[in-house]
Amino acid sequence: MVVFDDMELERKVTVYDKAPWKRAETYGEWQTRSGDIYIPKIPTDEPLKLECQEFLQLIAGNGDRRKVAEDGARVVRALDRLTASLTNA
């Protein structure tokens, strides 16, 4: 089981090692086992701040503008396909 909490400063993601262990006597119930808890280290940088910093670096002439343009075009194509699939459904 994984819990994501964007508001938490230190533990944005917590991974619990839990799984069904054996079926209980009554229908549809399981006994579960619990294992370790893992909290991966995730940087606390703000994504919007990082995006703005990258944009300012591109304006200043640093970075690969072609790659950014190609990535942006891929995103727009994917969104266009998703929109088309919704209208055809």
XYZ file of N, CA and C in Angstrom:
267
model
N 0.852 -1.154 0.000
C 0.000 0.000 0.000
C 0.907 1.228 0.000
N 0.540 2.217 -0.831
C 1.303 3.453 -0.914
C 0.382 4.610 -0.555
N 0.872 5.504 0.300
C 0.118 6.686 0.684
C 0.893 7.907 0.198
N 0.200 8.790 -0.549
C 0.788 10.028 -1.050
C 0.106 11.198 -0.357
N 0.894 12.078 0.260
C 0.360 13.255 0.933
C 1.216 14.454 0.548
N 0.720 15.240 -0.408
C 1.472 16.375 -0.924
C 1.642 17.478 0.114
N 0.796 17.504 1.116
C 0.883 18.540 2.143
C 1.939 18.224 3.202
N 2.355 16.984 3.280
C 3.360 16.574 4.267
C 4.736 17.054 3.807
N 5.496 17.674 4.692
C 6.807 18.191 4.320
C 7.881 17.108 4.282
N 7.863 16.201 5.226
C 8.925 15.212 5.340
C 8.586 13.874 4.689
N 7.313 13.461 4.696
C 6.919 12.136 4.210
C 5.835 12.274 3.141
N 6.225 12.695 1.971
C 5.232 12.841 0.898
C 4.725 11.472 0.446
N 5.593 10.482 0.446
C 5.219 9.124 0.036
C 5.639 8.151 1.136
N 4.706 7.292 1.531
C 4.991 6.237 2.498
C 4.539 4.914 1.901
N 5.442 3.933 1.890
C 5.151 2.620 1.318
C 5.044 1.614 2.466
N 3.882 0.981 2.555
C 3.639 -0.025 3.592
C 3.670 -1.406 2.950
N 4.423 -2.312 3.536
C 4.473 -3.692 3.047
C 3.334 -4.464 3.698
N 2.174 -4.450 3.042
C 0.998 -5.167 3.530
C 0.475 -6.019 2.390
N -0.038 -7.192 2.735
C -0.571 -8.080 1.701
C -1.521 -9.078 2.333
N -2.409 -9.651 1.521
C -3.259 -10.715 2.054
C -2.395 -11.898 2.467
N -2.769 -12.527 3.564
C -1.973 -13.631 4.060
C -2.731 -14.943 3.899
N -3.924 -15.006 4.441
C -4.722 -16.209 4.244
C -6.195 -15.845 4.393
N -7.008 -16.630 3.776
C -8.447 -16.405 3.795
C -9.000 -16.731 5.184
N -9.910 -15.881 5.663
C -10.532 -16.117 6.960
C -11.689 -17.102 6.801
N -12.290 -17.466 7.896
C -13.377 -18.446 7.885
C -14.634 -17.938 7.182
N -14.900 -16.628 7.279
C -16.115 -16.094 6.663
C -15.834 -15.685 5.226
N -16.892 -15.654 4.425
C -16.763 -15.391 2.993
C -16.234 -13.984 2.721
N -15.258 -13.873 1.823
C -14.764 -12.586 1.356
C -13.830 -11.851 2.293
N -13.436 -12.461 3.386
C -12.531 -11.784 4.313
C -11.150 -12.426 4.253
N -10.161 -11.607 4.460
C -8.771 -12.070 4.438
C -8.069 -11.584 5.693
N -7.135 -12.361 6.145
C -6.209 -11.897 7.171
C -5.021 -11.303 6.416
N -4.513 -10.207 6.906
C -3.382 -9.576 6.229
C -2.136 -9.652 7.088
N -1.036 -9.556 6.420
C 0.245 -9.487 7.130
C 0.808 -8.092 6.931
N 1.519 -7.592 7.918
C 2.154 -6.284 7.833
C 3.655 -6.472 7.895
N 4.348 -5.728 7.068
C 5.809 -5.814 7.039
C 6.432 -4.460 7.323
N 7.475 -4.166 6.580
C 8.225 -2.938 6.783
C 7.474 -1.719 6.249
N 7.897 -0.564 6.717
C 7.420 0.712 6.207
C 8.629 1.417 5.603
N 8.478 1.886 4.348
C 9.569 2.541 3.645
C 9.137 3.954 3.283
N 9.972 4.938 3.634
C 9.699 6.331 3.308
C 10.849 6.823 2.423
N 10.628 6.868 1.093
C 11.705 7.315 0.204
C 11.973 8.810 0.371
N 13.223 9.195 0.186
C 13.586 10.607 0.282
C 13.202 11.275 -1.033
N 12.331 12.283 -0.941
C 11.861 13.018 -2.110
C 12.176 14.486 -1.878
N 12.811 15.144 -2.854
C 13.127 16.564 -2.676
C 11.862 17.380 -2.419
N 11.986 18.417 -1.602
C 10.835 19.245 -1.258
C 10.747 20.486 -2.134
N 11.470 20.490 -3.264
C 11.419 21.634 -4.172
C 10.011 21.786 -4.742
N 9.592 23.022 -4.927
C 8.281 23.309 -5.495
C 8.348 23.133 -7.013
N 7.506 22.278 -7.599
C 7.558 22.038 -9.042
C 7.351 23.304 -9.879
N 6.420 24.177 -9.489
C 6.180 25.397 -10.257
C 7.398 26.318 -10.213
N 8.045 26.389 -9.065
C 9.255 27.209 -8.946
C 10.354 26.673 -9.858
N 10.531 25.356 -9.875
C 11.544 24.748 -10.749
C 11.236 24.996 -12.220
N 9.965 24.912 -12.591
C 9.554 25.146 -13.974
C 9.834 26.586 -14.383
N 9.544 27.526 -13.507
C 9.805 28.942 -13.791
C 11.307 29.218 -13.910
N 12.101 28.601 -13.043
C 13.549 28.770 -13.118
C 14.095 28.233 -14.446
N 13.585 27.090 -14.880
C 14.005 26.516 -16.165
C 13.628 27.441 -17.318
N 12.426 28.000 -17.257
C 11.968 28.924 -18.288
C 12.871 30.152 -18.355
N 13.229 30.703 -17.195
C 14.103 31.878 -17.170
C 15.494 31.547 -17.702
N 15.967 30.331 -17.438
C 17.256 29.908 -17.982
C 17.210 29.844 -19.511
N 16.123 29.360 -20.072
C 15.972 29.307 -21.529
C 15.930 30.710 -22.130
N 15.234 31.620 -21.463
C 15.184 33.004 -21.948
C 16.574 33.627 -21.935
N 17.365 33.291 -20.926
C 18.723 33.821 -20.814
C 19.676 33.203 -21.837
N 19.195 32.204 -22.591
C 20.037 31.597 -23.618
C 20.717 30.316 -23.181
N 20.407 29.837 -22.006
C 20.998 28.592 -21.510
C 20.012 27.446 -21.717
N 20.520 26.263 -22.002
C 19.649 25.107 -22.153
C 19.395 24.773 -23.616
N 18.761 23.663 -23.836
C 18.487 23.152 -25.170
C 17.055 23.516 -25.575
N 16.907 24.585 -26.321
C 15.582 25.062 -26.720
C 14.865 24.063 -27.623
N 15.619 23.401 -28.486
C 15.004 22.434 -29.399
C 14.356 21.293 -28.617
N 15.048 20.760 -27.619
C 14.496 19.664 -26.830
C 13.222 20.107 -26.106
N 13.235 21.302 -25.544
C 12.062 21.811 -24.838
C 10.891 21.953 -25.808
N 11.164 22.457 -27.004
C 10.104 22.610 -28.006
C 9.551 21.251 -28.434
N 10.435 20.265 -28.623
C 9.986 18.919 -29.002
C 9.159 18.282 -27.889
N 9.588 18.455 -26.643
C 8.821 17.922 -25.508
C 7.444 18.576 -25.444
N 7.389 19.886 -25.631
C 6.120 20.594 -25.612
C 5.190 20.128 -26.724
N 5.747 19.904 -27.912
C 4.936 19.420 -29.040
C 4.382 18.031 -28.745
N 5.164 17.180 -28.087
C 4.689 15.831 -27.716
C 3.520 15.920 -26.737
N 3.622 16.835 -25.788
C 2.540 17.008 -24.813
C 1.266 17.481 -25.505
N 1.405 18.449 -26.411
C 0.233 18.968 -27.117
C -0.402 17.879 -27.971
N 0.409 17.059 -28.650
C -0.135 15.946 -29.448
C -0.877 14.951 -28.572
N -0.307 14.637 -27.407
C -0.967 13.689 -26.500
C -2.298 14.257 -26.011
N -2.321 15.534 -25.654
C -3.568 16.144 -25.212
C -4.600 16.185 -26.340
N -4.146 16.436 -27.551
C -5.040 16.451 -28.708
C -5.650 15.073 -28.932
N -4.836 14.038 -28.819
C -5.344 12.665 -28.982
C -6.339 12.298 -27.869
N -6.034 12.709 -26.652
C -6.955 12.443 -25.551
C -8.293 13.144 -25.761
N -8.237 14.384 -26.214
C -9.470 15.123 -26.483
C -10.272 14.452 -27.591
N -9.578 14.016 -28.642
C -10.258 13.333 -29.754
C -10.896 12.036 -29.280
N -10.229 11.315 -28.400
C -10.786 10.048 -27.917
C -12.028 10.278 -27.068
N -12.086 11.400 -26.359
C -13.283 11.709 -25.572
C -14.469 12.062 -26.458
N -14.206 12.749 -27.556
C -15.302 13.131 -28.440
C -15.796 11.955 -29.269
N -14.945 10.961 -29.500
C -15.322 9.783 -30.288
C -15.952 8.691 -29.427
N -15.901 8.831 -28.128
C -16.397 7.781 -27.239
C -17.905 7.767 -27.139
